[in-house]
């Protein structure tokens, strides 16, 4: 099946720094990718929809200036957590696919100290 | 109101037995898709099975089958012949095709399945 990669898999950073997470569709083109966040023992919550060549669409309550999304090509979307704080520590996971299947990346565990 | 409801926070099943994980959904869209994903402790989301709202037959994929009851708005996952490796969190999800949806999935809270040897 289709594969979505995500990098890095794990990152620990100091409060106030920025962290970039990459999401790549390896064997298919994705005009749309989705970014989700999952806190411990909770479900996945959609943060934003990344659209190739246009601005991302953010869900209510997600700060677009804090979570910068760039979808510069049909196989790459990046999520940058700017000025990260401990409350941003979470599991970030992206997905891409078609109407019948959404393939997820392996996720990125972010820990902000 | 929750769009996806999984009422079982945790389930236990004996190895080699079948287990049903419940999922009900709420949508007014005539066209939608229903998904089940498995999430082991590593965190990856593993796609298991898909059911389209217009599909006449219940979806099956190996040991996984989806008991789709449209009138009741339920999409239960049945795992036959449980294996120890099936122990994980299981999420039911829905994609709505209208109402401004961009194709993202809406997830339930999940069910933690534990398979006993």
PDB file of C-alpha atoms in Angstrom:
ATOM      1  CA  UNK A   1       0.000   0.000   0.000  1.00  0.00           C
ATOM      2  CA  UNK A   2       0.861   3.649  -0.147  1.00  0.00           C
ATOM      3  CA  UNK A   3       3.423   4.932   2.290  1.00  0.00           C
ATOM      4  CA  UNK A   4       3.633   8.173   4.181  1.00  0.00           C
ATOM      5  CA  UNK A   5       6.828   9.033   5.981  1.00  0.00           C
ATOM      6  CA  UNK A   6       7.322  11.517   8.758  1.00  0.00           C
ATOM      7  CA  UNK A   7      10.490  13.032  10.168  1.00  0.00           C
ATOM      8  CA  UNK A   8      11.693  13.298  12.838  1.00  0.00           C
ATOM      9  CA  UNK A   9      10.075  10.488  14.792  1.00  0.00           C
ATOM     10  CA  UNK A  10      10.992  12.034  18.094  1.00  0.00           C
ATOM     11  CA  UNK A  11      12.215  15.457  19.155  1.00  0.00           C
ATOM     12  CA  UNK A  12      13.059  17.033  22.469  1.00  0.00           C
ATOM     13  CA  UNK A  13      13.549  20.768  22.521  1.00  0.00           C
ATOM     14  CA  UNK A  14      13.796  23.683  24.891  1.00  0.00           C
ATOM     15  CA  UNK A  15      10.878  26.003  25.427  1.00  0.00           C
ATOM     16  CA  UNK A  16      10.910  28.869  22.944  1.00  0.00           C
ATOM     17  CA  UNK A  17      12.539  27.023  20.079  1.00  0.00           C
ATOM     18  CA  UNK A  18      10.880  26.107  16.800  1.00  0.00           C
ATOM     19  CA  UNK A  19      10.484  22.581  15.534  1.00  0.00           C
ATOM     20  CA  UNK A  20       9.840  21.519  11.945  1.00  0.00           C
ATOM     21  CA  UNK A  21       8.117  18.229  11.151  1.00  0.00           C
ATOM     22  CA  UNK A  22       8.102  16.842   7.616  1.00  0.00           C
ATOM     23  CA  UNK A  23       5.438  14.637   6.089  1.00  0.00           C
ATOM     24  CA  UNK A  24       6.111  12.954   2.752  1.00  0.00           C
ATOM     25  CA  UNK A  25       3.994  10.782   0.514  1.00  0.00           C
ATOM     26  CA  UNK A  26       6.513   8.328  -0.867  1.00  0.00           C
ATOM     27  CA  UNK A  27       4.783   6.701  -3.798  1.00  0.00           C
ATOM     28  CA  UNK A  28       1.838   8.899  -4.623  1.00  0.00           C
ATOM     29  CA  UNK A  29       1.030  12.553  -5.035  1.00  0.00           C
ATOM     30  CA  UNK A  30      -1.051  14.277  -2.409  1.00  0.00           C
ATOM     31  CA  UNK A  31      -2.672  17.618  -3.107  1.00  0.00           C
ATOM     32  CA  UNK A  32      -4.109  17.485   0.384  1.00  0.00           C
ATOM     33  CA  UNK A  33      -2.522  16.312   3.588  1.00  0.00           C
ATOM     34  CA  UNK A  34      -3.910  16.431   7.098  1.00  0.00           C
ATOM     35  CA  UNK A  35      -2.168  17.193  10.370  1.00  0.00           C
ATOM     36  CA  UNK A  36      -3.512  15.689  13.568  1.00  0.00           C
ATOM     37  CA  UNK A  37      -2.466  15.962  17.181  1.00  0.00           C
ATOM     38  CA  UNK A  38      -2.927  13.280  19.802  1.00  0.00           C
ATOM     39  CA  UNK A  39      -2.463  13.887  23.508  1.00  0.00           C
ATOM     40  CA  UNK A  40      -1.772  10.872  25.770  1.00  0.00           C
ATOM     41  CA  UNK A  41      -4.684   8.481  26.087  1.00  0.00           C
ATOM     42  CA  UNK A  42      -6.809  10.614  23.789  1.00  0.00           C
ATOM     43  CA  UNK A  43      -7.995  10.415  20.224  1.00  0.00           C
ATOM     44  CA  UNK A  44      -6.613  12.129  17.152  1.00  0.00           C
ATOM     45  CA  UNK A  45      -7.812  15.668  16.640  1.00  0.00           C
ATOM     46  CA  UNK A  46      -7.505  17.422  13.305  1.00  0.00           C
ATOM     47  CA  UNK A  47      -5.338  20.521  13.484  1.00  0.00           C
ATOM     48  CA  UNK A  48      -5.247  21.664   9.895  1.00  0.00           C
ATOM     49  CA  UNK A  49      -5.630  20.705   6.276  1.00  0.00           C
ATOM     50  CA  UNK A  50      -2.581  21.289   4.138  1.00  0.00           C
ATOM     51  CA  UNK A  51      -3.289  22.184   0.520  1.00  0.00           C
ATOM     52  CA  UNK A  52      -0.584  22.101  -2.136  1.00  0.00           C
ATOM     53  CA  UNK A  53       0.013  25.535  -3.553  1.00  0.00           C
ATOM     54  CA  UNK A  54      -2.395  27.352  -1.291  1.00  0.00           C
ATOM     55  CA  UNK A  55      -2.897  28.314   2.331  1.00  0.00           C
ATOM     56  CA  UNK A  56      -3.646  25.705   4.918  1.00  0.00           C
ATOM     57  CA  UNK A  57      -7.045  25.528   6.558  1.00  0.00           C
ATOM     58  CA  UNK A  58      -6.930  25.489  10.337  1.00  0.00           C
ATOM     59  CA  UNK A  59      -9.449  24.031  12.726  1.00  0.00           C
ATOM     60  CA  UNK A  60     -11.075  26.250  15.298  1.00  0.00           C
ATOM     61  CA  UNK A  61      -8.798  26.873  18.237  1.00  0.00           C
ATOM     62  CA  UNK A  62      -5.567  26.094  16.353  1.00  0.00           C
ATOM     63  CA  UNK A  63      -3.321  29.135  16.040  1.00  0.00           C
ATOM     64  CA  UNK A  64      -2.111  29.467  12.485  1.00  0.00           C
ATOM     65  CA  UNK A  65       0.773  31.710  13.493  1.00  0.00           C
ATOM     66  CA  UNK A  66       1.994  29.105  15.949  1.00  0.00           C
ATOM     67  CA  UNK A  67       1.574  26.061  13.740  1.00  0.00           C
ATOM     68  CA  UNK A  68       2.939  27.044  10.352  1.00  0.00           C
ATOM     69  CA  UNK A  69       2.107  24.710   7.498  1.00  0.00           C
ATOM     70  CA  UNK A  70       3.805  24.685   4.133  1.00  0.00           C
ATOM     71  CA  UNK A  71       2.751  22.354   1.327  1.00  0.00           C
ATOM     72  CA  UNK A  72       5.304  23.267  -1.290  1.00  0.00           C
ATOM     73  CA  UNK A  73       5.071  20.171  -3.454  1.00  0.00           C
ATOM     74  CA  UNK A  74       2.726  17.280  -4.171  1.00  0.00           C
ATOM     75  CA  UNK A  75       4.722  14.986  -1.901  1.00  0.00           C
ATOM     76  CA  UNK A  76       5.782  17.185   1.006  1.00  0.00           C
ATOM     77  CA  UNK A  77       4.013  19.085   3.747  1.00  0.00           C
ATOM     78  CA  UNK A  78       5.783  20.606   6.733  1.00  0.00           C
ATOM     79  CA  UNK A  79       4.443  21.628  10.110  1.00  0.00           C
ATOM     80  CA  UNK A  80       6.520  24.088  12.099  1.00  0.00           C
ATOM     81  CA  UNK A  81       5.727  24.554  15.761  1.00  0.00           C
ATOM     82  CA  UNK A  82       6.999  28.046  16.460  1.00  0.00           C
ATOM     83  CA  UNK A  83       8.170  29.105  19.920  1.00  0.00           C
ATOM     84  CA  UNK A  84       7.214  25.758  21.338  1.00  0.00           C
ATOM     85  CA  UNK A  85       6.064  25.531  24.950  1.00  0.00           C
ATOM     86  CA  UNK A  86       5.589  22.518  27.228  1.00  0.00           C
ATOM     87  CA  UNK A  87       1.856  22.466  26.507  1.00  0.00           C
ATOM     88  CA  UNK A  88       2.703  21.802  22.852  1.00  0.00           C
ATOM     89  CA  UNK A  89       4.213  18.458  23.843  1.00  0.00           C
ATOM     90  CA  UNK A  90       2.160  15.885  21.990  1.00  0.00           C
ATOM     91  CA  UNK A  91       2.129  13.266  19.245  1.00  0.00           C
ATOM     92  CA  UNK A  92       1.812  14.884  15.833  1.00  0.00           C
ATOM     93  CA  UNK A  93       0.753  12.722  12.923  1.00  0.00           C
ATOM     94  CA  UNK A  94       0.035  13.457   9.298  1.00  0.00           C
ATOM     95  CA  UNK A  95      -2.053  11.640   6.742  1.00  0.00           C
ATOM     96  CA  UNK A  96      -2.654  11.588   3.018  1.00  0.00           C
ATOM     97  CA  UNK A  97      -4.567   9.391   0.665  1.00  0.00           C
ATOM     98  CA  UNK A  98      -7.777   9.165  -1.316  1.00  0.00           C
ATOM     99  CA  UNK A  99     -11.472   8.819  -0.631  1.00  0.00           C
ATOM    100  CA  UNK A 100     -11.251   5.199   0.454  1.00  0.00           C
ATOM    101  CA  UNK A 101      -8.006   5.220   2.367  1.00  0.00           C
ATOM    102  CA  UNK A 102      -6.067   7.661   4.452  1.00  0.00           C
ATOM    103  CA  UNK A 103      -2.507   6.574   5.114  1.00  0.00           C
ATOM    104  CA  UNK A 104      -0.837   7.902   8.199  1.00  0.00           C
ATOM    105  CA  UNK A 105       2.761   8.715   8.826  1.00  0.00           C
ATOM    106  CA  UNK A 106       4.479   7.061  11.787  1.00  0.00           C
ATOM    107  CA  UNK A 107       4.050  10.215  13.863  1.00  0.00           C
ATOM    108  CA  UNK A 108       6.370  12.593  15.698  1.00  0.00           C
ATOM    109  CA  UNK A 109       6.598  12.695  19.463  1.00  0.00           C
ATOM    110  CA  UNK A 110       7.403  16.227  20.559  1.00  0.00           C
ATOM    111  CA  UNK A 111       8.588  16.933  24.080  1.00  0.00           C
ATOM    112  CA  UNK A 112       9.152  20.554  25.006  1.00  0.00           C
ATOM    113  CA  UNK A 113      11.144  21.083  28.166  1.00  0.00           C
TER     114      UNK A 113
ATOM    115  CA  UNK B   1     -22.825  15.993  19.737  1.00  0.00           C
ATOM    116  CA  UNK B   2     -20.174  13.406  19.064  1.00  0.00           C
ATOM    117  CA  UNK B   3     -19.933  12.292  15.482  1.00  0.00           C
ATOM    118  CA  UNK B   4     -18.244   8.997  16.298  1.00  0.00           C
ATOM    119  CA  UNK B   5     -19.023   7.103  19.484  1.00  0.00           C
ATOM    120  CA  UNK B   6     -17.060   4.161  20.766  1.00  0.00           C
ATOM    121  CA  UNK B   7     -18.686   3.094  24.003  1.00  0.00           C
ATOM    122  CA  UNK B   8     -16.106   0.513  25.053  1.00  0.00           C
ATOM    123  CA  UNK B   9     -12.995   2.119  26.576  1.00  0.00           C
ATOM    124  CA  UNK B  10     -11.463  -1.318  27.025  1.00  0.00           C
ATOM    125  CA  UNK B  11     -12.159  -4.863  25.931  1.00  0.00           C
ATOM    126  CA  UNK B  12     -10.656  -8.239  26.763  1.00  0.00           C
ATOM    127  CA  UNK B  13     -10.777 -11.276  24.507  1.00  0.00           C
ATOM    128  CA  UNK B  14      -9.309 -14.731  24.752  1.00  0.00           C
ATOM    129  CA  UNK B  15      -6.785 -15.668  22.110  1.00  0.00           C
ATOM    130  CA  UNK B  16      -8.380 -17.379  19.091  1.00  0.00           C
ATOM    131  CA  UNK B  17     -11.837 -16.067  19.909  1.00  0.00           C
ATOM    132  CA  UNK B  18     -13.743 -13.416  17.970  1.00  0.00           C
ATOM    133  CA  UNK B  19     -14.407  -9.941  19.323  1.00  0.00           C
ATOM    134  CA  UNK B  20     -16.679  -7.086  18.264  1.00  0.00           C
ATOM    135  CA  UNK B  21     -15.712  -3.471  18.782  1.00  0.00           C
ATOM    136  CA  UNK B  22     -18.643  -1.098  18.708  1.00  0.00           C
ATOM    137  CA  UNK B  23     -18.899   2.123  16.754  1.00  0.00           C
ATOM    138  CA  UNK B  24     -21.868   4.371  16.080  1.00  0.00           C
ATOM    139  CA  UNK B  25     -21.793   7.501  13.995  1.00  0.00           C
ATOM    140  CA  UNK B  26     -23.852  10.595  13.424  1.00  0.00           C
ATOM    141  CA  UNK B  27     -24.082  12.397  10.115  1.00  0.00           C
ATOM    142  CA  UNK B  28     -26.690  13.967   7.898  1.00  0.00           C
ATOM    143  CA  UNK B  29     -24.519  13.607   4.795  1.00  0.00           C
ATOM    144  CA  UNK B  30     -25.808  10.975   2.347  1.00  0.00           C
ATOM    145  CA  UNK B  31     -22.259  10.169   1.293  1.00  0.00           C
ATOM    146  CA  UNK B  32     -19.618   9.240   3.823  1.00  0.00           C
ATOM    147  CA  UNK B  33     -16.922   6.710   4.568  1.00  0.00           C
ATOM    148  CA  UNK B  34     -16.214   4.705   7.663  1.00  0.00           C
ATOM    149  CA  UNK B  35     -12.765   3.524   8.690  1.00  0.00           C
ATOM    150  CA  UNK B  36     -11.147   1.430  11.356  1.00  0.00           C
ATOM    151  CA  UNK B  37      -7.544   1.918  12.413  1.00  0.00           C
ATOM    152  CA  UNK B  38      -5.312   0.012  14.803  1.00  0.00           C
ATOM    153  CA  UNK B  39      -2.810   1.941  16.908  1.00  0.00           C
ATOM    154  CA  UNK B  40      -0.221  -0.159  18.747  1.00  0.00           C
ATOM    155  CA  UNK B  41       1.911   1.328  21.499  1.00  0.00           C
ATOM    156  CA  UNK B  42       4.392   2.579  18.913  1.00  0.00           C
ATOM    157  CA  UNK B  43       1.795   5.135  17.843  1.00  0.00           C
ATOM    158  CA  UNK B  44       1.520   4.341  14.155  1.00  0.00           C
ATOM    159  CA  UNK B  45      -1.976   4.287  12.719  1.00  0.00           C
ATOM    160  CA  UNK B  46      -2.551   1.094  10.778  1.00  0.00           C
ATOM    161  CA  UNK B  47      -5.445   1.096   8.324  1.00  0.00           C
ATOM    162  CA  UNK B  48      -7.651  -1.955   8.739  1.00  0.00           C
ATOM    163  CA  UNK B  49     -10.852  -1.608   6.779  1.00  0.00           C
ATOM    164  CA  UNK B  50     -13.083   0.820   4.913  1.00  0.00           C
ATOM    165  CA  UNK B  51     -16.841   0.932   4.288  1.00  0.00           C
ATOM    166  CA  UNK B  52     -18.502   3.399   1.958  1.00  0.00           C
ATOM    167  CA  UNK B  53     -22.004   4.597   2.742  1.00  0.00           C
ATOM    168  CA  UNK B  54     -23.300   3.312  -0.577  1.00  0.00           C
ATOM    169  CA  UNK B  55     -21.614  -0.079  -0.357  1.00  0.00           C
ATOM    170  CA  UNK B  56     -24.219  -2.814  -0.332  1.00  0.00           C
ATOM    171  CA  UNK B  57     -22.060  -5.461   1.209  1.00  0.00           C
ATOM    172  CA  UNK B  58     -20.158  -5.418   4.466  1.00  0.00           C
ATOM    173  CA  UNK B  59     -16.444  -4.872   3.998  1.00  0.00           C
ATOM    174  CA  UNK B  60     -14.049  -7.671   4.842  1.00  0.00           C
ATOM    175  CA  UNK B  61     -10.253  -7.744   4.976  1.00  0.00           C
ATOM    176  CA  UNK B  62      -8.768 -10.997   6.157  1.00  0.00           C
ATOM    177  CA  UNK B  63      -9.679 -11.464   9.817  1.00  0.00           C
ATOM    178  CA  UNK B  64     -11.397  -8.084   9.918  1.00  0.00           C
ATOM    179  CA  UNK B  65     -14.983  -7.483   8.921  1.00  0.00           C
ATOM    180  CA  UNK B  66     -17.163  -4.455   9.321  1.00  0.00           C
ATOM    181  CA  UNK B  67     -20.758  -5.006  10.408  1.00  0.00           C
ATOM    182  CA  UNK B  68     -22.387  -2.045   8.671  1.00  0.00           C
ATOM    183  CA  UNK B  69     -25.946  -1.324   9.756  1.00  0.00           C
ATOM    184  CA  UNK B  70     -26.849   1.899   8.000  1.00  0.00           C
ATOM    185  CA  UNK B  71     -30.285   2.412   9.509  1.00  0.00           C
ATOM    186  CA  UNK B  72     -28.833   2.089  12.988  1.00  0.00           C
ATOM    187  CA  UNK B  73     -25.773   4.132  12.030  1.00  0.00           C
ATOM    188  CA  UNK B  74     -23.423   1.543  13.376  1.00  0.00           C
ATOM    189  CA  UNK B  75     -20.159   0.227  11.967  1.00  0.00           C
ATOM    190  CA  UNK B  76     -18.858  -2.397  14.338  1.00  0.00           C
ATOM    191  CA  UNK B  77     -15.510  -4.059  13.732  1.00  0.00           C
ATOM    192  CA  UNK B  78     -15.350  -7.816  14.080  1.00  0.00           C
ATOM    193  CA  UNK B  79     -11.968  -9.439  14.560  1.00  0.00           C
ATOM    194  CA  UNK B  80     -12.035 -13.189  14.150  1.00  0.00           C
ATOM    195  CA  UNK B  81      -9.529 -15.610  15.650  1.00  0.00           C
ATOM    196  CA  UNK B  82      -7.850 -13.008  17.871  1.00  0.00           C
ATOM    197  CA  UNK B  83      -4.089 -13.059  18.131  1.00  0.00           C
ATOM    198  CA  UNK B  84      -1.820 -11.663  20.833  1.00  0.00           C
ATOM    199  CA  UNK B  85      -0.574  -9.123  18.318  1.00  0.00           C
ATOM    200  CA  UNK B  86      -4.068  -7.697  18.031  1.00  0.00           C
ATOM    201  CA  UNK B  87      -3.661  -6.031  21.431  1.00  0.00           C
ATOM    202  CA  UNK B  88      -3.787  -2.311  20.672  1.00  0.00           C
ATOM    203  CA  UNK B  89      -6.021   0.746  20.549  1.00  0.00           C
ATOM    204  CA  UNK B  90      -8.661   0.636  17.856  1.00  0.00           C
ATOM    205  CA  UNK B  91     -10.172   3.780  16.421  1.00  0.00           C
ATOM    206  CA  UNK B  92     -13.319   4.135  14.379  1.00  0.00           C
ATOM    207  CA  UNK B  93     -13.370   7.143  12.071  1.00  0.00           C
ATOM    208  CA  UNK B  94     -15.672   8.806   9.568  1.00  0.00           C
ATOM    209  CA  UNK B  95     -15.136  10.969   6.543  1.00  0.00           C
ATOM    210  CA  UNK B  96     -18.031  13.174   5.500  1.00  0.00           C
ATOM    211  CA  UNK B  97     -18.199  14.068   1.840  1.00  0.00           C
ATOM    212  CA  UNK B  98     -20.317  17.188   2.051  1.00  0.00           C
ATOM    213  CA  UNK B  99     -20.978  20.002   4.492  1.00  0.00           C
ATOM    214  CA  UNK B 100     -17.647  21.691   3.895  1.00  0.00           C
ATOM    215  CA  UNK B 101     -15.576  18.643   4.715  1.00  0.00           C
ATOM    216  CA  UNK B 102     -12.144  18.546   3.125  1.00  0.00           C
ATOM    217  CA  UNK B 103     -11.913  14.818   3.420  1.00  0.00           C
ATOM    218  CA  UNK B 104     -10.408  14.671   6.873  1.00  0.00           C
ATOM    219  CA  UNK B 105     -11.299  11.896   9.280  1.00  0.00           C
ATOM    220  CA  UNK B 106     -13.251  12.365  12.487  1.00  0.00           C
ATOM    221  CA  UNK B 107     -12.164   9.884  15.134  1.00  0.00           C
ATOM    222  CA  UNK B 108     -13.872   8.195  18.026  1.00  0.00           C
ATOM    223  CA  UNK B 109     -12.193   8.002  21.412  1.00  0.00           C
ATOM    224  CA  UNK B 110     -10.959   4.508  20.792  1.00  0.00           C
ATOM    225  CA  UNK B 111     -11.198   1.078  22.383  1.00  0.00           C
ATOM    226  CA  UNK B 112      -8.235  -0.595  23.989  1.00  0.00           C
ATOM    227  CA  UNK B 113      -8.263  -4.276  23.114  1.00  0.00           C
ATOM    228  CA  UNK B 114      -6.300  -6.732  25.190  1.00  0.00           C
ATOM    229  CA  UNK B 115      -5.925 -10.306  23.975  1.00  0.00           C
ATOM    230  CA  UNK B 116      -5.346 -12.872  26.714  1.00  0.00           C
ATOM    231  CA  UNK B 117      -3.215 -15.942  26.023  1.00  0.00           C
TER     232      UNK B 117
END
